[in-house]
């Protein structure tokens, strides 16, 4: 008895694939819709990230000279921990550690305890905003996973509240050393403001800069064209992670009128749109009058997957054969 293989649902993630692993790719490659259709993730980078090497060199100096280990770093200030809310900042930090390890190996065939850059970081708290940053930092050998905290928080407000509680337990009866927050040049200030108002100083260091890739619109069109040629004949998904690139995305989907306002045609569209959270959803609504089909309840692969499944159920797009049915005309 032969069985028909259910085609996979294209899901186009408008982001750079995270390294060494991407949580969204892992989730959607294993996730299934109720009709047993899986997903086929594709990445279209929207933003171009350029590391600020001068500031990464400063992080390297702090690691090398014990700036996070409780003593003064070469006459400079010591920090009680690090804060990450961006994959790009994590990747820059991983690069610093890898470069330090290569430098030590160049001087000696094997690393001694004093040369290993992670030894001085073994008791330092690393505060992260979600599971993706947690997984990336966990790839650094020598940093105990128990020191990587906040994976459950999901956003800056929740992470700030968690830090307030946890950091106080580390310094109950003494002045708390500042935290170092590795950031991009565009970021929200909720963490520094919340912590600063409660007696925890946060110093921000810009370790990467961001701009929209010149090739984004053409790259997105190429992926749209490729997925048009697949055997899958139902709705595919485009997932937006930030306001950057929204205009080019809508233009590529032929959803902008001459006045750059969007036309809502949910039942006729081949491509459905999901956002990772309310910030991007509100930007699409306010700027273009476009309401995305799904706004993830939590900024995670699981939150996104749940939102898509709920939308398809509610819209009756799953039907008798699942989400590979064509949308209603």
mmCIF file of N, CA and C in Angstrom, residues 65-185:
data_model
loop_
_atom_site.group_PDB
_atom_site.id
_atom_site.type_symbol
_atom_site.label_atom_id
_atom_site.label_comp_id
_atom_site.label_asym_id
_atom_site.label_seq_id
_atom_site.Cartn_x
_atom_site.Cartn_y
_atom_site.Cartn_z
ATOM 1 N N UNK A 65 43.086 40.136 30.996
ATOM 2 C CA UNK A 65 43.653 40.737 32.194
ATOM 3 C C UNK A 65 42.777 40.575 33.434
ATOM 4 N N UNK A 66 41.740 39.743 33.328
ATOM 5 C CA UNK A 66 40.936 39.447 34.503
ATOM 6 C C UNK A 66 39.892 40.470 34.837
ATOM 7 N N UNK A 67 39.406 41.183 33.858
ATOM 8 C CA UNK A 67 38.413 42.217 34.107
ATOM 9 C C UNK A 67 37.063 41.689 34.551
ATOM 10 N N UNK A 68 36.830 40.394 34.387
ATOM 11 C CA UNK A 68 35.575 39.798 34.820
ATOM 12 C C UNK A 68 35.789 38.821 35.972
ATOM 13 N N UNK A 69 36.989 38.814 36.514
ATOM 14 C CA UNK A 69 37.309 37.788 37.511
ATOM 15 C C UNK A 69 37.346 38.317 38.933
ATOM 16 N N UNK A 70 37.007 39.577 39.127
ATOM 17 C CA UNK A 70 36.966 40.105 40.477
ATOM 18 C C UNK A 70 38.105 41.053 40.802
ATOM 19 N N UNK A 71 39.189 41.023 39.983
ATOM 20 C CA UNK A 71 40.277 41.956 40.237
ATOM 21 C C UNK A 71 40.257 43.066 39.200
ATOM 22 N N UNK A 72 41.014 44.101 39.451
ATOM 23 C CA UNK A 72 41.089 45.194 38.486
ATOM 24 C C UNK A 72 41.764 44.707 37.217
ATOM 25 N N UNK A 73 41.277 45.170 36.089
ATOM 26 C CA UNK A 73 41.820 44.742 34.795
ATOM 27 C C UNK A 73 42.849 45.759 34.322
ATOM 28 N N UNK A 74 44.098 45.489 34.612
ATOM 29 C CA UNK A 74 45.156 46.366 34.139
ATOM 30 C C UNK A 74 44.951 47.804 34.560
ATOM 31 N N UNK A 75 44.468 48.013 35.757
ATOM 32 C CA UNK A 75 44.222 49.365 36.221
ATOM 33 C C UNK A 75 42.844 49.883 35.854
ATOM 34 N N UNK A 76 42.100 49.104 35.055
ATOM 35 C CA UNK A 76 40.763 49.526 34.651
ATOM 36 C C UNK A 76 39.707 48.994 35.589
ATOM 37 N N UNK A 77 38.477 49.121 35.175
ATOM 38 C CA UNK A 77 37.358 48.738 36.028
ATOM 39 C C UNK A 77 37.050 47.256 35.863
ATOM 40 N N UNK A 78 36.639 46.620 36.928
ATOM 41 C CA UNK A 78 36.238 45.225 36.827
ATOM 42 C C UNK A 78 34.720 45.145 36.758
ATOM 43 N N UNK A 79 34.236 44.093 36.131
ATOM 44 C CA UNK A 79 32.807 43.890 35.936
ATOM 45 C C UNK A 79 32.364 42.614 36.627
ATOM 46 N N UNK A 80 31.107 42.636 37.093
ATOM 47 C CA UNK A 80 30.587 41.469 37.792
ATOM 48 C C UNK A 80 29.932 40.458 36.886
ATOM 49 N N UNK A 81 29.697 40.809 35.619
ATOM 50 C CA UNK A 81 29.063 39.886 34.690
ATOM 51 C C UNK A 81 28.838 40.534 33.345
ATOM 52 N N UNK A 82 28.337 39.748 32.406
ATOM 53 C CA UNK A 82 28.051 40.236 31.064
ATOM 54 C C UNK A 82 26.583 40.018 30.733
ATOM 55 N N UNK A 83 26.065 40.897 29.864
ATOM 56 C CA UNK A 83 24.676 40.815 29.427
ATOM 57 C C UNK A 83 24.635 40.740 27.909
ATOM 58 N N UNK A 84 23.821 39.816 27.388
ATOM 59 C CA UNK A 84 23.657 39.643 25.946
ATOM 60 C C UNK A 84 22.171 39.587 25.618
ATOM 61 N N UNK A 85 21.751 40.385 24.644
ATOM 62 C CA UNK A 85 20.383 40.269 24.135
ATOM 63 C C UNK A 85 20.380 40.083 22.619
ATOM 64 N N UNK A 86 21.549 39.849 22.033
ATOM 65 C CA UNK A 86 21.663 39.754 20.583
ATOM 66 C C UNK A 86 22.589 38.618 20.196
ATOM 67 N N UNK A 87 22.184 37.860 19.176
ATOM 68 C CA UNK A 87 23.046 36.805 18.643
ATOM 69 C C UNK A 87 24.339 37.378 18.083
ATOM 70 N N UNK A 88 24.264 38.564 17.477
ATOM 71 C CA UNK A 88 25.466 39.158 16.873
ATOM 72 C C UNK A 88 26.494 39.497 17.955
ATOM 73 N N UNK A 89 26.026 39.960 19.099
ATOM 74 C CA UNK A 89 26.945 40.251 20.196
ATOM 75 C C UNK A 89 27.570 38.967 20.717
ATOM 76 N N UNK A 90 26.783 37.907 20.817
ATOM 77 C CA UNK A 90 27.314 36.611 21.252
ATOM 78 C C UNK A 90 28.368 36.126 20.275
ATOM 79 N N UNK A 91 28.089 36.239 18.982
ATOM 80 C CA UNK A 91 29.043 35.781 17.984
ATOM 81 C C UNK A 91 30.346 36.568 18.060
ATOM 82 N N UNK A 92 30.252 37.875 18.320
ATOM 83 C CA UNK A 92 31.463 38.665 18.492
ATOM 84 C C UNK A 92 32.266 38.209 19.702
ATOM 85 N N UNK A 93 31.567 37.898 20.788
ATOM 86 C CA UNK A 93 32.239 37.427 22.000
ATOM 87 C C UNK A 93 32.881 36.064 21.772
ATOM 88 N N UNK A 94 32.177 35.175 21.067
ATOM 89 C CA UNK A 94 32.757 33.868 20.743
ATOM 90 C C UNK A 94 34.035 34.050 19.936
ATOM 91 N N UNK A 95 34.022 34.992 19.005
ATOM 92 C CA UNK A 95 35.222 35.276 18.226
ATOM 93 C C UNK A 95 36.384 35.730 19.093
ATOM 94 N N UNK A 96 36.087 36.539 20.110
ATOM 95 C CA UNK A 96 37.128 36.986 21.047
ATOM 96 C C UNK A 96 37.754 35.795 21.765
ATOM 97 N N UNK A 97 36.922 34.883 22.261
ATOM 98 C CA UNK A 97 37.424 33.711 22.988
ATOM 99 C C UNK A 97 38.239 32.814 22.061
ATOM 100 N N UNK A 98 37.734 32.584 20.856
ATOM 101 C CA UNK A 98 38.460 31.726 19.915
ATOM 102 C C UNK A 98 39.800 32.322 19.548
ATOM 103 N N UNK A 99 39.848 33.637 19.356
ATOM 104 C CA UNK A 99 41.117 34.290 19.029
ATOM 105 C C UNK A 99 42.099 34.186 20.191
ATOM 106 N N UNK A 100 41.586 34.343 21.412
ATOM 107 C CA UNK A 100 42.449 34.226 22.591
ATOM 108 C C UNK A 100 43.009 32.809 22.713
ATOM 109 N N UNK A 101 42.185 31.821 22.436
ATOM 110 C CA UNK A 101 42.647 30.434 22.515
ATOM 111 C C UNK A 101 43.679 30.136 21.441
ATOM 112 N N UNK A 102 43.461 30.668 20.230
ATOM 113 C CA UNK A 102 44.449 30.465 19.161
ATOM 114 C C UNK A 102 45.775 31.112 19.525
ATOM 115 N N UNK A 103 45.707 32.314 20.110
ATOM 116 C CA UNK A 103 46.928 33.001 20.498
ATOM 117 C C UNK A 103 47.705 32.228 21.537
ATOM 118 N N UNK A 104 46.994 31.646 22.499
ATOM 119 C CA UNK A 104 47.670 30.851 23.523
ATOM 120 C C UNK A 104 48.274 29.590 22.921
ATOM 121 N N UNK A 105 47.571 28.959 22.001
ATOM 122 C CA UNK A 105 48.089 27.757 21.363
ATOM 123 C C UNK A 105 49.338 28.077 20.533
ATOM 124 N N UNK A 106 49.369 29.256 19.926
ATOM 125 C CA UNK A 106 50.537 29.641 19.121
ATOM 126 C C UNK A 106 51.782 29.759 19.984
ATOM 127 N N UNK A 107 51.587 30.143 21.250
ATOM 128 C CA UNK A 107 52.725 30.310 22.142
ATOM 129 C C UNK A 107 53.155 29.013 22.801
ATOM 130 N N UNK A 108 52.202 28.101 22.945
ATOM 131 C CA UNK A 108 52.504 26.846 23.628
ATOM 132 C C UNK A 108 51.616 25.754 23.045
ATOM 133 N N UNK A 109 52.119 24.542 22.955
ATOM 134 C CA UNK A 109 51.392 23.470 22.283
ATOM 135 C C UNK A 109 50.086 23.134 22.972
ATOM 136 N N UNK A 110 50.005 23.286 24.282
ATOM 137 C CA UNK A 110 48.756 23.019 24.994
ATOM 138 C C UNK A 110 48.496 24.141 25.989
ATOM 139 N N UNK A 111 47.219 24.415 26.214
ATOM 140 C CA UNK A 111 46.843 25.495 27.116
ATOM 141 C C UNK A 111 47.030 25.091 28.569
ATOM 142 N N UNK A 112 47.712 25.947 29.340
ATOM 143 C CA UNK A 112 47.745 25.756 30.781
ATOM 144 C C UNK A 112 46.524 26.448 31.366
ATOM 145 N N UNK A 113 46.257 26.200 32.638
ATOM 146 C CA UNK A 113 45.081 26.789 33.262
ATOM 147 C C UNK A 113 45.146 28.304 33.256
ATOM 148 N N UNK A 114 46.332 28.855 33.441
ATOM 149 C CA UNK A 114 46.452 30.307 33.480
ATOM 150 C C UNK A 114 46.301 30.915 32.095
ATOM 151 N N UNK A 115 46.577 30.135 31.041
ATOM 152 C CA UNK A 115 46.462 30.669 29.694
ATOM 153 C C UNK A 115 45.055 30.539 29.120
ATOM 154 N N UNK A 116 44.305 29.549 29.579
ATOM 155 C CA UNK A 116 42.967 29.311 29.041
ATOM 156 C C UNK A 116 42.077 30.505 29.374
ATOM 157 N N UNK A 117 41.570 31.229 28.346
ATOM 158 C CA UNK A 117 40.783 32.436 28.632
ATOM 159 C C UNK A 117 39.478 32.160 29.342
ATOM 160 N N UNK A 118 38.962 30.936 29.239
ATOM 161 C CA UNK A 118 37.673 30.653 29.882
ATOM 162 C C UNK A 118 37.801 30.379 31.368
ATOM 163 N N UNK A 119 39.034 30.105 31.855
ATOM 164 C CA UNK A 119 39.218 29.831 33.282
ATOM 165 C C UNK A 119 38.755 31.020 34.113
ATOM 166 N N UNK A 120 39.108 32.219 33.673
ATOM 167 C CA UNK A 120 38.741 33.419 34.432
ATOM 168 C C UNK A 120 37.261 33.753 34.306
ATOM 169 N N UNK A 121 36.543 33.052 33.425
ATOM 170 C CA UNK A 121 35.131 33.330 33.220
ATOM 171 C C UNK A 121 34.221 32.281 33.853
ATOM 172 N N UNK A 122 34.821 31.255 34.473
ATOM 173 C CA UNK A 122 34.043 30.105 34.933
ATOM 174 C C UNK A 122 33.024 30.457 36.015
ATOM 175 N N UNK A 123 33.269 31.525 36.773
ATOM 176 C CA UNK A 123 32.346 31.904 37.841
ATOM 177 C C UNK A 123 31.615 33.210 37.555
ATOM 178 N N UNK A 124 31.747 33.695 36.326
ATOM 179 C CA UNK A 124 31.113 34.955 35.937
ATOM 180 C C UNK A 124 29.701 34.681 35.427
ATOM 181 N N UNK A 125 28.692 35.418 35.895
ATOM 182 C CA UNK A 125 27.347 35.225 35.350
ATOM 183 C C UNK A 125 27.210 35.842 33.957
ATOM 184 N N UNK A 126 26.643 35.074 33.054
ATOM 185 C CA UNK A 126 26.314 35.543 31.711
ATOM 186 C C UNK A 126 24.796 35.624 31.624
ATOM 187 N N UNK A 127 24.263 36.819 31.487
ATOM 188 C CA UNK A 127 22.815 36.997 31.431
ATOM 189 C C UNK A 127 22.373 37.090 29.969
ATOM 190 N N UNK A 128 21.438 36.230 29.577
ATOM 191 C CA UNK A 128 20.985 36.168 28.186
ATOM 192 C C UNK A 128 19.468 36.311 28.136
ATOM 193 N N UNK A 129 18.958 36.705 26.959
ATOM 194 C CA UNK A 129 17.543 37.041 26.852
ATOM 195 C C UNK A 129 16.670 35.891 26.384
ATOM 196 N N UNK A 130 17.255 34.789 25.972
ATOM 197 C CA UNK A 130 16.424 33.699 25.484
ATOM 198 C C UNK A 130 17.230 32.466 25.156
ATOM 199 N N UNK A 131 16.568 31.421 24.662
ATOM 200 C CA UNK A 131 17.236 30.140 24.413
ATOM 201 C C UNK A 131 18.277 30.190 23.311
ATOM 202 N N UNK A 132 18.102 31.054 22.300
ATOM 203 C CA UNK A 132 19.071 31.102 21.199
ATOM 204 C C UNK A 132 20.424 31.613 21.687
ATOM 205 N N UNK A 133 20.423 32.697 22.459
ATOM 206 C CA UNK A 133 21.681 33.215 22.993
ATOM 207 C C UNK A 133 22.277 32.238 23.998
ATOM 208 N N UNK A 134 21.420 31.544 24.743
ATOM 209 C CA UNK A 134 21.908 30.528 25.677
ATOM 210 C C UNK A 134 22.665 29.426 24.934
ATOM 211 N N UNK A 135 22.058 28.911 23.867
ATOM 212 C CA UNK A 135 22.702 27.823 23.129
ATOM 213 C C UNK A 135 24.036 28.259 22.537
ATOM 214 N N UNK A 136 24.079 29.457 21.995
ATOM 215 C CA UNK A 136 25.320 29.927 21.372
ATOM 216 C C UNK A 136 26.437 30.067 22.396
ATOM 217 N N UNK A 137 26.141 30.679 23.544
ATOM 218 C CA UNK A 137 27.165 30.810 24.581
ATOM 219 C C UNK A 137 27.578 29.453 25.133
ATOM 220 N N UNK A 138 26.642 28.515 25.166
ATOM 221 C CA UNK A 138 26.953 27.177 25.676
ATOM 222 C C UNK A 138 27.967 26.456 24.808
ATOM 223 N N UNK A 139 28.155 26.931 23.578
ATOM 224 C CA UNK A 139 29.129 26.285 22.692
ATOM 225 C C UNK A 139 30.564 26.599 23.097
ATOM 226 N N UNK A 140 30.771 27.564 23.996
ATOM 227 C CA UNK A 140 32.124 27.907 24.448
ATOM 228 C C UNK A 140 32.543 26.910 25.521
ATOM 229 N N UNK A 141 33.483 26.082 25.177
ATOM 230 C CA UNK A 141 33.995 25.099 26.138
ATOM 231 C C UNK A 141 34.647 25.827 27.304
ATOM 232 N N UNK A 142 34.291 25.440 28.499
ATOM 233 C CA UNK A 142 34.913 26.049 29.682
ATOM 234 C C UNK A 142 33.986 26.981 30.429
ATOM 235 N N UNK A 143 32.906 27.450 29.774
ATOM 236 C CA UNK A 143 31.921 28.264 30.469
ATOM 237 C C UNK A 143 30.774 27.345 30.893
ATOM 238 N N UNK A 144 30.614 27.107 32.186
ATOM 239 C CA UNK A 144 29.575 26.175 32.639
ATOM 240 C C UNK A 144 28.185 26.666 32.241
ATOM 241 N N UNK A 145 27.345 25.794 31.729
ATOM 242 C CA UNK A 145 25.969 26.199 31.399
ATOM 243 C C UNK A 145 25.217 26.779 32.585
ATOM 244 N N UNK A 146 25.606 26.373 33.792
ATOM 245 C CA UNK A 146 24.935 26.897 34.988
ATOM 246 C C UNK A 146 25.218 28.372 35.206
ATOM 247 N N UNK A 147 26.253 28.905 34.523
ATOM 248 C CA UNK A 147 26.569 30.326 34.644
ATOM 249 C C UNK A 147 25.896 31.162 33.557
ATOM 250 N N UNK A 148 25.176 30.513 32.649
ATOM 251 C CA UNK A 148 24.464 31.217 31.588
ATOM 252 C C UNK A 148 22.994 31.278 31.996
ATOM 253 N N UNK A 149 22.534 32.461 32.312
ATOM 254 C CA UNK A 149 21.261 32.627 33.015
ATOM 255 C C UNK A 149 20.290 33.501 32.226
ATOM 256 N N UNK A 150 19.014 33.204 32.336
ATOM 257 C CA UNK A 150 17.986 34.056 31.742
ATOM 258 C C UNK A 150 17.357 33.515 30.480
ATOM 259 N N UNK A 151 17.677 32.279 30.093
ATOM 260 C CA UNK A 151 17.144 31.723 28.852
ATOM 261 C C UNK A 151 15.622 31.700 28.834
ATOM 262 N N UNK A 152 15.021 31.685 30.010
ATOM 263 C CA UNK A 152 13.567 31.594 30.107
ATOM 264 C C UNK A 152 12.873 32.945 29.967
ATOM 265 N N UNK A 153 13.619 34.041 29.952
ATOM 266 C CA UNK A 153 12.994 35.359 30.080
ATOM 267 C C UNK A 153 12.294 35.829 28.806
ATOM 268 N N UNK A 154 12.976 35.769 27.675
ATOM 269 C CA UNK A 154 12.309 36.066 26.410
ATOM 270 C C UNK A 154 12.313 37.508 25.953
ATOM 271 N N UNK A 155 12.483 38.483 26.840
ATOM 272 C CA UNK A 155 12.544 39.890 26.432
ATOM 273 C C UNK A 155 13.342 40.687 27.452
ATOM 274 N N UNK A 156 13.681 41.930 27.065
ATOM 275 C CA UNK A 156 14.537 42.749 27.902
ATOM 276 C C UNK A 156 13.944 43.089 29.251
ATOM 277 N N UNK A 157 12.631 43.363 29.288
ATOM 278 C CA UNK A 157 11.985 43.700 30.555
ATOM 279 C C UNK A 157 12.075 42.534 31.542
ATOM 280 N N UNK A 158 11.768 41.347 31.054
ATOM 281 C CA UNK A 158 11.808 40.169 31.931
ATOM 282 C C UNK A 158 13.230 39.855 32.360
ATOM 283 N N UNK A 159 14.187 40.022 31.452
ATOM 284 C CA UNK A 159 15.586 39.757 31.811
ATOM 285 C C UNK A 159 16.055 40.748 32.871
ATOM 286 N N UNK A 160 15.686 42.014 32.736
ATOM 287 C CA UNK A 160 16.091 43.017 33.731
ATOM 288 C C UNK A 160 15.550 42.656 35.112
ATOM 289 N N UNK A 161 14.300 42.214 35.170
ATOM 290 C CA UNK A 161 13.725 41.824 36.462
ATOM 291 C C UNK A 161 14.464 40.606 37.038
ATOM 292 N N UNK A 162 14.809 39.673 36.162
ATOM 293 C CA UNK A 162 15.537 38.491 36.630
ATOM 294 C C UNK A 162 16.920 38.876 37.162
ATOM 295 N N UNK A 163 17.622 39.763 36.467
ATOM 296 C CA UNK A 163 18.950 40.185 36.910
ATOM 297 C C UNK A 163 18.861 40.861 38.277
ATOM 298 N N UNK A 164 17.849 41.707 38.465
ATOM 299 C CA UNK A 164 17.695 42.392 39.752
ATOM 300 C C UNK A 164 17.639 41.387 40.900
ATOM 301 N N UNK A 165 16.906 40.334 40.706
ATOM 302 C CA UNK A 165 16.766 39.327 41.763
ATOM 303 C C UNK A 165 18.030 38.501 41.922
ATOM 304 N N UNK A 166 18.568 38.015 40.821
ATOM 305 C CA UNK A 166 19.703 37.101 40.899
ATOM 306 C C UNK A 166 20.987 37.812 41.333
ATOM 307 N N UNK A 167 21.254 38.982 40.754
ATOM 308 C CA UNK A 167 22.516 39.683 41.034
ATOM 309 C C UNK A 167 22.603 40.090 42.499
ATOM 310 N N UNK A 168 21.452 40.374 43.097
ATOM 311 C CA UNK A 168 21.441 40.748 44.515
ATOM 312 C C UNK A 168 21.917 39.603 45.397
ATOM 313 N N UNK A 169 21.689 38.372 44.971
ATOM 314 C CA UNK A 169 22.136 37.218 45.769
ATOM 315 C C UNK A 169 23.648 37.046 45.700
ATOM 316 N N UNK A 170 24.279 37.571 44.649
ATOM 317 C CA UNK A 170 25.735 37.447 44.520
ATOM 318 C C UNK A 170 26.461 38.478 45.368
ATOM 319 N N UNK A 171 25.838 39.620 45.585
ATOM 320 C CA UNK A 171 26.455 40.707 46.356
ATOM 321 C C UNK A 171 25.439 41.228 47.378
ATOM 322 N N UNK A 172 25.091 40.415 48.374
ATOM 323 C CA UNK A 172 24.023 40.816 49.311
ATOM 324 C C UNK A 172 24.413 41.949 50.246
ATOM 325 N N UNK A 173 25.698 42.023 50.612
ATOM 326 C CA UNK A 173 26.107 42.995 51.630
ATOM 327 C C UNK A 173 27.239 43.895 51.168
ATOM 328 N N UNK A 174 27.415 44.029 49.875
ATOM 329 C CA UNK A 174 28.496 44.878 49.372
ATOM 330 C C UNK A 174 28.054 45.578 48.100
ATOM 331 N N UNK A 175 28.834 46.572 47.716
ATOM 332 C CA UNK A 175 28.509 47.317 46.495
ATOM 333 C C UNK A 175 28.629 46.389 45.280
ATOM 334 N N UNK A 176 27.658 46.464 44.434
ATOM 335 C CA UNK A 176 27.628 45.588 43.274
ATOM 336 C C UNK A 176 28.482 46.174 42.153
ATOM 337 N N UNK A 177 29.411 45.402 41.606
ATOM 338 C CA UNK A 177 30.192 45.895 40.470
ATOM 339 C C UNK A 177 29.296 46.043 39.250
ATOM 340 N N UNK A 178 29.668 46.898 38.324
ATOM 341 C CA UNK A 178 28.819 47.099 37.144
ATOM 342 C C UNK A 178 28.785 45.862 36.249
ATOM 343 N N UNK A 179 27.771 45.792 35.417
ATOM 344 C CA UNK A 179 27.658 44.759 34.396
ATOM 345 C C UNK A 179 28.064 45.347 33.052
ATOM 346 N N UNK A 180 28.658 44.528 32.209
ATOM 347 C CA UNK A 180 29.021 44.964 30.863
ATOM 348 C C UNK A 180 27.999 44.395 29.886
ATOM 349 N N UNK A 181 27.367 45.274 29.135
ATOM 350 C CA UNK A 181 26.298 44.924 28.197
ATOM 351 C C UNK A 181 26.850 45.089 26.788
ATOM 352 N N UNK A 182 27.048 43.975 26.075
ATOM 353 C CA UNK A 182 27.568 44.019 24.707
ATOM 354 C C UNK A 182 26.393 44.190 23.746
ATOM 355 N N UNK A 183 26.415 45.280 22.979
ATOM 356 C CA UNK A 183 25.227 45.685 22.215
ATOM 357 C C UNK A 183 25.593 46.074 20.787
ATOM 358 N N UNK A 184 24.542 46.269 19.966
ATOM 359 C CA UNK A 184 24.673 46.921 18.678
ATOM 360 C C UNK A 184 24.375 48.396 18.835
ATOM 361 N N UNK A 185 24.566 49.157 17.761
ATOM 362 C CA UNK A 185 24.362 50.609 17.891
ATOM 363 C C UNK A 185 22.878 50.956 17.981
#
